[in-house]
XYZ file of C-alpha atoms in Angstrom:
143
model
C -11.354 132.994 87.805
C -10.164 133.954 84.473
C -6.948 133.045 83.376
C -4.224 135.840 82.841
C -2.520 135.626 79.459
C 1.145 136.359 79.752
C 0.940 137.818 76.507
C 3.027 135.416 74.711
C 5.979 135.325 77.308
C 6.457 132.590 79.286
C 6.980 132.297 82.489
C 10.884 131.755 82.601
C 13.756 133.828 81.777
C 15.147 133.410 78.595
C 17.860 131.510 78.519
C 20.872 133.713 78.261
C 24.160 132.611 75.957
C 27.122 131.575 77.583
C 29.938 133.768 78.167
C 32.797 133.824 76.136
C 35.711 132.151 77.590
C 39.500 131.772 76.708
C 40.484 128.958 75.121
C 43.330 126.988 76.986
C 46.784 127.721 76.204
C 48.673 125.040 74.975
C 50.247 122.312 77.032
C 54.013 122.613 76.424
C 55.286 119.226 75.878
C 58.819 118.197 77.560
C 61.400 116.777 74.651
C 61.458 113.212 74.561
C 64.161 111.808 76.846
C 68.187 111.460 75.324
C 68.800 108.103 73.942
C 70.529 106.040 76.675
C 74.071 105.095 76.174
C 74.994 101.595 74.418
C 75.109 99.151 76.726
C 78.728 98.019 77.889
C 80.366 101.127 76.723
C 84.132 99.603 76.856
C 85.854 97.091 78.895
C 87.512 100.237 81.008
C 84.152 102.216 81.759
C 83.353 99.981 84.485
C 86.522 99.368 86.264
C 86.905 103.535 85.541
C 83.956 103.966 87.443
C 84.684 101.419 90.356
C 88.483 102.783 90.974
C 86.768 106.374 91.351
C 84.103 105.017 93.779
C 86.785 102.978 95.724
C 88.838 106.338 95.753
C 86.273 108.232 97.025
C 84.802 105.632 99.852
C 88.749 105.779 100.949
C 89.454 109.253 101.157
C 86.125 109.868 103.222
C 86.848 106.524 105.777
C 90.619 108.149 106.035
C 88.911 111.312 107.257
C 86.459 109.695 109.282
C 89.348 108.285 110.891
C 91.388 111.287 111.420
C 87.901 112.825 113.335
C 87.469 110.209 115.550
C 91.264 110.422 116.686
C 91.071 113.871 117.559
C 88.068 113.660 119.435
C 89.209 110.103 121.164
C 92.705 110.443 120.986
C 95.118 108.194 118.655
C 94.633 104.359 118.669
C 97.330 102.467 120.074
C 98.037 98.878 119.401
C 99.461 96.501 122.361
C 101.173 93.095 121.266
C 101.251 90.948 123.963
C 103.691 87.933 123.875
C 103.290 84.552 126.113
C 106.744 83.255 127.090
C 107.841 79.461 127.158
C 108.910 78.411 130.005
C 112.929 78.471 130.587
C 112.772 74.680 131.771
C 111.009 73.714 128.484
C 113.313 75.303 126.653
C 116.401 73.717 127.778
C 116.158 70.557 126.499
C 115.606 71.334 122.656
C 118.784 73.442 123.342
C 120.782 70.726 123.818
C 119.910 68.720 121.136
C 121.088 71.625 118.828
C 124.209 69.614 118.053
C 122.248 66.575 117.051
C 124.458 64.929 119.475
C 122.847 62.563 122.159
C 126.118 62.243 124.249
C 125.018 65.797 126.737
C 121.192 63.989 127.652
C 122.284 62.810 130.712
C 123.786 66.477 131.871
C 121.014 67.999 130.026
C 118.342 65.976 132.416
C 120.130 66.445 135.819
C 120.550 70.378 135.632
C 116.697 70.973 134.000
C 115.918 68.627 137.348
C 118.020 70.919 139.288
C 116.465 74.508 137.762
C 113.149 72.364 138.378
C 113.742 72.143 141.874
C 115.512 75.158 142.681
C 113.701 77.718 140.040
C 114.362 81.064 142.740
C 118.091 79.828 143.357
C 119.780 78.920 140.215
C 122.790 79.587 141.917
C 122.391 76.170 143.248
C 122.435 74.362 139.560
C 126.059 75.793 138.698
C 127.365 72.520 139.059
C 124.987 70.695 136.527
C 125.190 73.801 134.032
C 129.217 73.750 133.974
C 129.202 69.993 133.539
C 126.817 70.227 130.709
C 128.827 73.248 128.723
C 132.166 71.196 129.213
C 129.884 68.278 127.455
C 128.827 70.364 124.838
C 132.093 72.136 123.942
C 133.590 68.001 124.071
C 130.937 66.899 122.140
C 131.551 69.642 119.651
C 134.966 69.088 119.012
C 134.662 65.438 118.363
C 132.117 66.597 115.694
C 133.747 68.795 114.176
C 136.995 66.225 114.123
């Protein structure tokens, strides 16, 4: 078989030239960032700045506050107080006169109030001898 001549062309396309494209716009740059400020800045900028943040962290617990009591209802504080007992108490009460002439009295009625704590009616004795001791005892020291 005979060979066919192309007649000079060859068998592939010629190649074809690129199409034109658009160049790329150009790439706007950001400035470069501000200088940052010196360093220290004053002996007030920082206690400035932590008196405005301790303001602010105040006012917003205050309000806090103020919307958990009207949804709850107002706090209320209770003090509770734990009483001596009146027979311990007696004795240092006699001794305010620095005076150890009223022991003796002192001893029998806290005894008595001791032994009869729901009738004290029954220790009237003991407390008028020990006020007739004090008021003796007083006017000698006062003499």
């Amino acid at each position: 078989m005979a060979r066919r001549s192309a007649g000079g062309r060859s068998a592939r396309p010629a190649p074809r030239a690129a199409p034109a494209r658009n160049p790329p716009a150009p790439v706007n740059r950001a400035p470069p960032p501000a200088p940052a400020p010196a360093p220290g800045g004053g002996m007030l900028s920082g206690i400035g700045s932590t008196i405005a943040q301790g303001m602010a962290f105040g006012t917003g617990s205050a309000m806090a506050h103020r919307a958990v009591d009207a949804v709850m209802g107002p706090r209320t504080i209770q003090h509770e107080t734990v009483e001596a007992p009146a027979a311990a108490a007696a004795p240092n009460s006699s001794m305010v006169g620095g005076s150890d002439a009223c022991i003796n009295h002192s001893k029998a009625f806290n005894d008595c109030v001791n032994n009869f704590g729901s009738d004290i009616s029954k220790c009237q004795f003991y407390m008028d001898m020990l006020a007739e001791c004090r008021r003796n005892s007083g006017s000698m020291m006062s003499a």
